[in-house]
XYZ file of C-alpha atoms in Angstrom:
537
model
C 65.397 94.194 115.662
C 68.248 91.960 116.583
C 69.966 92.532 113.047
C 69.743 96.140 113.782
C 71.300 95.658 117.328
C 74.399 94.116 115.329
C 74.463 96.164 113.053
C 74.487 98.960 115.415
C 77.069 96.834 117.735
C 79.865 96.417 115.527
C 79.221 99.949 114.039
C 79.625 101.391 117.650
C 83.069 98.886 118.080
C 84.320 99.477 115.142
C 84.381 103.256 115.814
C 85.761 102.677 119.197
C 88.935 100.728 118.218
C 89.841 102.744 114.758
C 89.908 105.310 117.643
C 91.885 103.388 120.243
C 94.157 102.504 117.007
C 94.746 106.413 116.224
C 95.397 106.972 120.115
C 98.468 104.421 120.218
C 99.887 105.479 116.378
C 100.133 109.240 117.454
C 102.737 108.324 120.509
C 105.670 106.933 117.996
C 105.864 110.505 116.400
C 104.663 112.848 119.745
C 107.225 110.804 121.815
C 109.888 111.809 118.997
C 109.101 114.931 119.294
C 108.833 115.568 122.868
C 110.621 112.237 124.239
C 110.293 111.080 128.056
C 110.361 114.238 129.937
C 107.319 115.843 127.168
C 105.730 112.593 127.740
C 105.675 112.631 131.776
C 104.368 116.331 131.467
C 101.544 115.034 129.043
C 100.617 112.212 131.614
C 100.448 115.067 134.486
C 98.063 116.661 132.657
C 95.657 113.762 131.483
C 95.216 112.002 135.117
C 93.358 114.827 136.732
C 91.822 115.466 133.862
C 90.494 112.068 133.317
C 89.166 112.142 137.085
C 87.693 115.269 135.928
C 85.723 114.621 133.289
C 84.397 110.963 135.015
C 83.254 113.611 137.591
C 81.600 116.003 134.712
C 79.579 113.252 133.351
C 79.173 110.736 135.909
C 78.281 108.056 133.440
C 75.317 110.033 131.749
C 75.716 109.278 128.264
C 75.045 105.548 128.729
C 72.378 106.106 131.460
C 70.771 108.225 129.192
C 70.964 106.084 126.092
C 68.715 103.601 128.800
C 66.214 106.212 129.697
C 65.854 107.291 126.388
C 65.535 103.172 124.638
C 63.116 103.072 127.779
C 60.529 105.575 127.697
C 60.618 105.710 123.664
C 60.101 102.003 123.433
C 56.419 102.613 125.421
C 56.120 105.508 123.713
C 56.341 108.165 125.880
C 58.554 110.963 124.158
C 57.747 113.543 125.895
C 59.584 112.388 129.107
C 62.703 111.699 126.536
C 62.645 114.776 125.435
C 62.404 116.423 129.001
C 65.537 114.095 130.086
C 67.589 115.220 127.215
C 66.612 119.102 127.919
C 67.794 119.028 131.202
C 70.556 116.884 130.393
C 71.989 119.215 128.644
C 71.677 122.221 130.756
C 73.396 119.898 133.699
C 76.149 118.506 131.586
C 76.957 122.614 130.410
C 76.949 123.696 134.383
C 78.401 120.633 134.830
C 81.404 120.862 132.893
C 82.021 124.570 133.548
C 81.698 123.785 137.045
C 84.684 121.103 136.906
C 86.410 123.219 134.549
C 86.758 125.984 137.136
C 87.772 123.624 139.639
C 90.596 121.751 137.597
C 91.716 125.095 136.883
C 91.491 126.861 140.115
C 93.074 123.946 141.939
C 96.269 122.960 138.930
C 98.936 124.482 141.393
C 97.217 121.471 144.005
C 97.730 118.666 141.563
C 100.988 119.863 140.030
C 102.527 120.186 143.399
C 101.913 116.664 144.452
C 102.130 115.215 141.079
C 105.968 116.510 141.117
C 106.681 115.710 144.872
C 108.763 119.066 144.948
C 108.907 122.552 143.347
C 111.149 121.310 140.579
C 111.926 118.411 138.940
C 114.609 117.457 135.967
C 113.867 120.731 134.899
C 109.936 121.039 134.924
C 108.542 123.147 137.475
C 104.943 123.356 139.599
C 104.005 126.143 137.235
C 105.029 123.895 134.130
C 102.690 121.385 135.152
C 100.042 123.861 136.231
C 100.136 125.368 132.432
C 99.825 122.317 130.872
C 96.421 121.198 133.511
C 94.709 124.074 132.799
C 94.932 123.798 129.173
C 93.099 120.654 129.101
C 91.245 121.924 131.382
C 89.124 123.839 129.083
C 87.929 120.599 126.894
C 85.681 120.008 130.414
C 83.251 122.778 128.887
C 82.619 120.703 125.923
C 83.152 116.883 126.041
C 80.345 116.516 128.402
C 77.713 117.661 126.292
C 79.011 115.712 123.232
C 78.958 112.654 125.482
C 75.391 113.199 126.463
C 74.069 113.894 122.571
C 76.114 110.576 121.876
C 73.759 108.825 124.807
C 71.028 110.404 123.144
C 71.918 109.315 119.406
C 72.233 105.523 121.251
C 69.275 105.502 122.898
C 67.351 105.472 119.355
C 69.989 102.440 118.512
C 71.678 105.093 116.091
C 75.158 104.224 116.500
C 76.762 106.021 113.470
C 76.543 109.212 115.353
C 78.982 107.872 118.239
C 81.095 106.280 116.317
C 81.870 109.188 113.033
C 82.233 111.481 116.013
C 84.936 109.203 118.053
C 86.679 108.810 114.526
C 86.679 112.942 113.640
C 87.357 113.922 117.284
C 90.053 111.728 117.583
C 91.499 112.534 113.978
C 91.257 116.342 115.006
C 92.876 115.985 118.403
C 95.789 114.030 116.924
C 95.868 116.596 113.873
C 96.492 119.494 115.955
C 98.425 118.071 118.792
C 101.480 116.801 116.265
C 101.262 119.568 113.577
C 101.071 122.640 116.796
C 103.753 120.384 118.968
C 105.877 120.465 115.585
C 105.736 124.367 114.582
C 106.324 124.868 118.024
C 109.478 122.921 118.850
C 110.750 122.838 114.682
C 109.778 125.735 113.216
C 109.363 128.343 115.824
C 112.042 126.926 118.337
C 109.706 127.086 121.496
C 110.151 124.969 124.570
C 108.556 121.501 124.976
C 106.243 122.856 127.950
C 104.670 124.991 125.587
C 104.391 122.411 123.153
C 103.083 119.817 125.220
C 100.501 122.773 126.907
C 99.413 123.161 123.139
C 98.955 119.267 122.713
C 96.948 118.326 125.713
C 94.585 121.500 124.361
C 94.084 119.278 121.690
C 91.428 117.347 123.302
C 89.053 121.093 123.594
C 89.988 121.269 119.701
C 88.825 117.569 119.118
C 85.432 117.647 121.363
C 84.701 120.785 119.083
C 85.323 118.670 116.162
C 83.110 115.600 117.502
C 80.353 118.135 118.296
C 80.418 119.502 115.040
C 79.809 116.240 113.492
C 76.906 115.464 115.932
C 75.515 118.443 115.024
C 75.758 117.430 111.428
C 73.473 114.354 112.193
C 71.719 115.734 114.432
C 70.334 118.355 111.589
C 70.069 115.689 109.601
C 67.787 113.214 111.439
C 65.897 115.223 113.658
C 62.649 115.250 112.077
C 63.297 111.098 112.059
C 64.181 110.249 115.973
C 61.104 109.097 117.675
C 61.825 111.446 120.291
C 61.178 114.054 118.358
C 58.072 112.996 117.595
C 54.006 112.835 119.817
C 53.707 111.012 122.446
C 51.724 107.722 122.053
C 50.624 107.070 125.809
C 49.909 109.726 128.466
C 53.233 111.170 129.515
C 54.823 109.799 133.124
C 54.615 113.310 134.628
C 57.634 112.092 137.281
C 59.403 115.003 138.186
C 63.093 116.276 137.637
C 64.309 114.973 140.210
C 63.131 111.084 139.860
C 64.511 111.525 136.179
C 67.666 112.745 137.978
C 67.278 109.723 140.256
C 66.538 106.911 137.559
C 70.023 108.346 135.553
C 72.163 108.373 138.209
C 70.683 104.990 139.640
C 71.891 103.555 136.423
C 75.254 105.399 135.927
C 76.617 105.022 139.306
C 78.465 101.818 139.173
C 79.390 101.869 135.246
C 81.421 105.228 135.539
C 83.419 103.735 139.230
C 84.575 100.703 137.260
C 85.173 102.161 133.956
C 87.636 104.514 136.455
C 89.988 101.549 136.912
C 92.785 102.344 135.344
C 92.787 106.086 135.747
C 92.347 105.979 139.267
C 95.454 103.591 139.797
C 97.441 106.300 137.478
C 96.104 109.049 140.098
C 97.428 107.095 142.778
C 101.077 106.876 140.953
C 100.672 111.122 139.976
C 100.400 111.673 143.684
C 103.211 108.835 145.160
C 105.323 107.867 142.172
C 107.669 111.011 142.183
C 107.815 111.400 145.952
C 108.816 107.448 146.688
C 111.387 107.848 144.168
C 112.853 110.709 145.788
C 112.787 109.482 149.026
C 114.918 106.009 147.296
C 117.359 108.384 146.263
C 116.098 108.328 142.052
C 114.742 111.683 142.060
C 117.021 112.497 138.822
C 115.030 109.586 136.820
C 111.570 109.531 138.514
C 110.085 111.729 135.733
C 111.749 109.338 132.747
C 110.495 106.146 134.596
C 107.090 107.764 135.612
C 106.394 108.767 131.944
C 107.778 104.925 130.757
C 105.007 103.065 133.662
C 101.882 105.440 133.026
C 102.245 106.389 129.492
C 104.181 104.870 127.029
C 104.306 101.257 128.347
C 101.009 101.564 129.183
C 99.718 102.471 125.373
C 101.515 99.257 124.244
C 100.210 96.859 126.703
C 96.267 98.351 126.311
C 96.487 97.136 122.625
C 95.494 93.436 123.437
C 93.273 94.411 126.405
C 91.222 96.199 124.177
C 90.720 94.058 121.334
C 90.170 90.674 123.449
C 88.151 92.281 126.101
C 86.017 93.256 123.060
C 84.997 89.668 122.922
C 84.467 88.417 126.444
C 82.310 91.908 126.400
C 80.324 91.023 123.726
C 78.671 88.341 125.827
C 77.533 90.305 129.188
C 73.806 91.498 127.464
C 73.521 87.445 127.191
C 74.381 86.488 130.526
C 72.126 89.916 131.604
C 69.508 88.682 129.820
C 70.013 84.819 131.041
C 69.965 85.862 134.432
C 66.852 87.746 134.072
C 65.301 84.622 132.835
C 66.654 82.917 135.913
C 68.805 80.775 132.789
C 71.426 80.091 135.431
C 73.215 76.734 132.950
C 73.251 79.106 130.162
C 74.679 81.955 132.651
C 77.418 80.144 133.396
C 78.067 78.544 130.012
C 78.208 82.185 129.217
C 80.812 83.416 131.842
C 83.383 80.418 130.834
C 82.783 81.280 127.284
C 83.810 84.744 128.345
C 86.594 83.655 130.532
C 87.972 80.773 128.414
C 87.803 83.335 125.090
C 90.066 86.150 127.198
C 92.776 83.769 128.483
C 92.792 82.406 124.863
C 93.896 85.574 123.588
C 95.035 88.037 126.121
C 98.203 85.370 127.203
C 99.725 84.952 124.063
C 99.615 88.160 123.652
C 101.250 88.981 126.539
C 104.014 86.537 126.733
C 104.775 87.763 123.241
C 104.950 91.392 124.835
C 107.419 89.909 127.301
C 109.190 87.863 124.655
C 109.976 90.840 122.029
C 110.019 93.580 124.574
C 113.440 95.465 123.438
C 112.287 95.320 119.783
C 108.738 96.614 120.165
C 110.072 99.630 122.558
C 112.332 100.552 120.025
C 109.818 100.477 117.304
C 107.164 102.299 119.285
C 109.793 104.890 121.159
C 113.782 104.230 121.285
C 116.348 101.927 122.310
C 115.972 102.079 125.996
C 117.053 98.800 128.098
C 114.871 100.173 130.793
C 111.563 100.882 129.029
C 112.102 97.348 127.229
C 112.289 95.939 130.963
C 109.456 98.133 132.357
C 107.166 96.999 129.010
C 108.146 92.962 129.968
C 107.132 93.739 133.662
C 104.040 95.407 133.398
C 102.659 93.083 130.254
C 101.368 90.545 132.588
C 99.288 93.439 133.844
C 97.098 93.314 130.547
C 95.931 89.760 131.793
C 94.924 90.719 135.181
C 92.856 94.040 133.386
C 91.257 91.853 131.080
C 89.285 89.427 133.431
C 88.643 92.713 135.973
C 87.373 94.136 133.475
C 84.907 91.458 132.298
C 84.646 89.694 135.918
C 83.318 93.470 136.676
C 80.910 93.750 133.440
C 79.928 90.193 134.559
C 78.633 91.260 138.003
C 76.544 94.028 136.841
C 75.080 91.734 134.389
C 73.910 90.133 137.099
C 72.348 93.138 139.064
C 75.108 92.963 141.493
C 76.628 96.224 140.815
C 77.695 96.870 144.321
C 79.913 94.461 144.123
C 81.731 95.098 141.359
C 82.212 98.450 142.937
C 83.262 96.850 145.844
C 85.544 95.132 143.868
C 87.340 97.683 142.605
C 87.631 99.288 145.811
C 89.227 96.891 147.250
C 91.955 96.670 144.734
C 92.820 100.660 144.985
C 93.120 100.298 148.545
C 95.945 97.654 148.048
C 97.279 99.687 145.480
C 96.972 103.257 147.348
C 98.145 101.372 151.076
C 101.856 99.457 149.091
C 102.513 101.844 146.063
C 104.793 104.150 148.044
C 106.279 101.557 150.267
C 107.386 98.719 146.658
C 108.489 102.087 144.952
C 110.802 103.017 148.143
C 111.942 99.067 147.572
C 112.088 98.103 143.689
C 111.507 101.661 142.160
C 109.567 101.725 138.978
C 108.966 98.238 139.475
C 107.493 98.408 142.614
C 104.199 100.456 141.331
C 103.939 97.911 138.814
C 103.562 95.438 141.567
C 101.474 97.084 143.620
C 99.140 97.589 140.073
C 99.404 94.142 139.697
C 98.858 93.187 143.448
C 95.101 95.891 143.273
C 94.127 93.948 140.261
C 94.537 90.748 141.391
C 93.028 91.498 144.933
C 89.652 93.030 142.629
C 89.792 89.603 140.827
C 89.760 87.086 143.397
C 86.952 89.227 145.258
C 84.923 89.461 141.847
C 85.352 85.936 140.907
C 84.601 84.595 144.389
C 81.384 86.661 144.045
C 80.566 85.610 140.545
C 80.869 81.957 142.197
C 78.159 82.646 145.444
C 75.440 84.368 142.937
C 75.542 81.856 139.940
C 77.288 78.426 141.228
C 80.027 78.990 138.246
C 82.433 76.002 138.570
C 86.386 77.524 137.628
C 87.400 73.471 137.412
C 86.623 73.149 133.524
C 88.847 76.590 132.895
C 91.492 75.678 134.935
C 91.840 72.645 133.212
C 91.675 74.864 129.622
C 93.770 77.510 130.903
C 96.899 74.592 131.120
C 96.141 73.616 127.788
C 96.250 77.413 126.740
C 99.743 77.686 128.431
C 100.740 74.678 126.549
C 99.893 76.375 123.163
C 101.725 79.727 124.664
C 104.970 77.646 125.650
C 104.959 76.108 122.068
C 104.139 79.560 120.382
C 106.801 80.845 122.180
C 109.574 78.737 121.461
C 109.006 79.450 117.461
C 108.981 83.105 118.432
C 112.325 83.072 120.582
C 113.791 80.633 117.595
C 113.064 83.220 115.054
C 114.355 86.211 117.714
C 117.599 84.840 117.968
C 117.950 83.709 114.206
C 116.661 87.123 112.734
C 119.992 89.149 115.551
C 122.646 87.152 113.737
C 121.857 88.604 110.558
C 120.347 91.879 111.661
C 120.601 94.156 114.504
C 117.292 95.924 115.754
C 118.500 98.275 117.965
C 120.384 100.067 114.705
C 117.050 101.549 113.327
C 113.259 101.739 113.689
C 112.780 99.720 110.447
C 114.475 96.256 111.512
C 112.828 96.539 114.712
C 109.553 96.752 113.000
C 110.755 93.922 110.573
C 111.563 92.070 113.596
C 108.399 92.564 115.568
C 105.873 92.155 112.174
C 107.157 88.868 111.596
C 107.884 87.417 114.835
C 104.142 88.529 115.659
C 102.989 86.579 112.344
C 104.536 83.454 113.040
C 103.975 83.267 116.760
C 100.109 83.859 115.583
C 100.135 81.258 113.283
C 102.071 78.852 115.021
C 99.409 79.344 118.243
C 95.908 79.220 116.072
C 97.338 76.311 113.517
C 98.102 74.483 116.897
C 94.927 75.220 118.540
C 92.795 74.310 114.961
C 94.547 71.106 114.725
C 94.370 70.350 118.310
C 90.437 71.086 118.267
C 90.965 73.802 120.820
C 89.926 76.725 118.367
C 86.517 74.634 118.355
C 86.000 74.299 122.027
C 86.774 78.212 122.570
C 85.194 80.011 119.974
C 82.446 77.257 118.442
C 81.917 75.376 115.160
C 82.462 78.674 112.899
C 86.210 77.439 113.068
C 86.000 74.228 111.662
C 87.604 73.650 108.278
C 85.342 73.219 105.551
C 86.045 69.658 105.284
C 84.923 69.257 108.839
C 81.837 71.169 107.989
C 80.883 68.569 104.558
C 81.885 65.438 106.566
């Protein structure tokens, strides 16, 4: 069973990140196309829309997926079946519901998202277009989501993660190739273009669907829900199923809302504050640089090393159960150690080779290269919310982790006008960074009281990490400054690339060689790293 749980693991991760991957590749040719002002009208679509569809399906897929592994693992599949039934029907009413209200209430959003009628050129009725074209993927992504909760619950992962893949792949598909006839071959105007892309994501739920359906076809007579019941059935109403789902959603979907809901906070304050500083004529650019396209960049190693501290919450769940509290905590520095390991590297590389890697994702723009350096420490502080969070529902104290994060949007919500009004672009950065880091201190002090966690033993680690970082970055900046005599990066896409590929190598190499030799690699990730001499000796 626990090979199968792997299995099923990495096939569900593996899915996730090709998709993550495809979601940061498409921006170097939609920016070209549309460039900072397409961009910004992109990102006023997405944010209510992402609040949107949190709202649609309230975290149902993966409370689902736990009914379902519940009730089919003592054999009741009857009450499975019932939950999926009227799953469905609620995630349909659901997401026309939302749907209507996105669209009815665009003109709202737009307005306040803009800070004014007009601005550099796109109007309220621009950005209301462009919301209620995304609007429409509300009617389907909900159900999808809740058939992929379904699919999980039997521990069939390949469902979720072909359908991620295909969904993604058909979103991307159509956005480019209808943002390109639209602009290049039939000479339209970029708000119609970027309407046409943010429709995308109806086009690629009705791809992902169709590929559920597909399995669904395929293994129906197979899923043990499908199948008699093997006890009596529960005979608990609607309503306690209801009750059980959204008893184990509630907290999941607030936390996994992190970073839209700070980007919902900038939509509504970002444009005004920089009119009121006197940058109304660049708020759009810089809004568009903060919440889009630096923000794609930076996600990259957030992703991938959150991955890993991740990977250890059912652990410390299941440690915590046992009342395990030494392996708990070995757990959580394991966790904490493994995230600082690789999340500030990365990060001080970000920093490091900013100009080049905003050239080679976008243009050559001194002010997006500065903006990407600013907000890359930002990746750190998302990182351990994210896992301090995960952490804290592992161990049943899911209020506060919610807590947690409220905290942090207050900060952010009470100073993002105010810094913007003071350091412009910069100043929402700060006020993202000061949320994050008010979330962390509260989750970590909590994570502290409820398993006695000592931070003395990563503190001590962390230096030693920074001491790696300061060495890795030294070969990095030698290399920078060698590879500009001879070449100049801001004269195409290609050197910049060159520049960034091998810069990124060597600064890699030079940080795990140093850790390997110095033993570190061992103490982080365990014995798998030893060389093989190591291993015979």
């Amino acid at each position: 069973m626990s090979d199968k749980l792997l299995r099923g693991t990495f096939i569900l991760t593996l899915g996730t990140y090709i998709s993550r991957i495809l979601g940061m590749i498409y921006v170097i040719p939609f920016f070209a196309l549309v460039g900072e002002t397409g961009s910004a009208l992109y990102q006023y679509g997405y944010v209510p829309y992402t609040i949107f569809l949190s709202i649609a399906t309230m975290g149902f897929p993966m409370a689902i997926s736990k009914f379902v592994a519940k009730y089919n693992s003592i054999g009741d599949y009857e009450t499975s079946r019932r939950m999926f039934r009227s799953g469905m029907l609620f995630m349909l009413l659901g997401g026309i519901f939302t749907c209507f209200i996105l669209f009815v209430t665009a003109p709202f959003f737009a307005e306040h998202q803009l800070g004014q009628q007009e601005l550099q050129g796109v109007t309220v009725e621009d950005v209301t277009y462009v919301i209620r074209m995304v609007s429409l993927a509300l009617i389907v992504v909900p159900i999808m989501s809740l058939i992929r909760g379904f699919f999980q619950g039997h521990q069939s992962m390949g469902p979720t993660s072909v359908s991620q893949v295909i969904e993604q792949l058909v979103r991307i598909i159509f956005l480019l190739v209808s943002s390109y006839i639209i602009l290049k071959v039939l000479h339209g105007d970029i708000i119609t273009a970027v309407g046409y892309a943010t429709f995308a994501a109806f086009v690629g739920a009705i791809g992902g669907l169709f590929v559920l359906f597909l399995y669904w076809m395929k293994r129906k007579n197979s899923l043990l829900a499908m199948q008699e019941n093997k006890i009596e059935p529960s005979g608990i109403s609607t309503k306690q199923m209801f009750l059980e789902v959204f008893r184990y959603a509630g907290p999941f979907v607030f936390v996994g809302l992190a970073i839209p809901l700070y980007q919902f906070v900038d939509s509504f304050t970002f444009n005004k504050a920089m009119i009121q500083a006197g940058e109304g004529e660049r708020a759009q650019e810089l809004y568009a640089m903060v919440n889009f396209l630096v923000n794609k960049i930076v996600m990259i190693p957030v992703s991938l090393a959150t991955a890993f501290g991740l990977t250890l919450v059912p652990a410390i769940t299941n440690a915590f159960t046992n009342q395990n509290f030494p392996f708990v905590r070995r757990q959580i520095d394991q966790a904490f150690q493994t995230l600082m390991f690789l999340v500030l590297p990365a990060s001080i590389g970000i920093i490091i080779l900013s100009e080049p890697i905003y050239m080679f994702f976008y243009n050559d723009n001194e002010t997006g290269a500065s903006i990407l350096a600013a907000y890359a420490p930002i990746a750190l502080l998302f990182s351990y919310f994210t896992v301090s969070a995960a952490i804290l529902q592992g161990i049943n104290k899911q209020k506060l982790a919610v807590i947690s994060l409220a905290f942090g949007l207050l900060l952010k919500i009470c100073l993002n006008s105010w810094l913007i009004t003071k350091f412009g672009a910069y100043g929402s950065i700060m006020a993202t960074a000061i949320g994050f880091l008010g979330s962390l201190i509260y989750g970590l002090m909590m994570i502290r009281r409820h398993t006695g966690y000592s931070y003395k033993r990563f503190w001590k680690r962390t230096i030693f990490t920074g001491i790696l970082v300061i060495c890795m970055s030294i070969v990095v900046v030698a290399f920078s400054s060698l590879f500009t005599v001879f070449f100049d990066y801001h004269a195409s896409k290609t050197n910049a690339a060159i520049m960034v590929g091998i810069a990124a190598l060597l600064g890699a190499g030079s940080y795990f060689w140093l850790a390997k030799q110095s033993g570190f690699l061992k103490v982080i990730f365990g014995t798998r790293f030893l060389s093989k001499r190591k291993e015979r000796g």
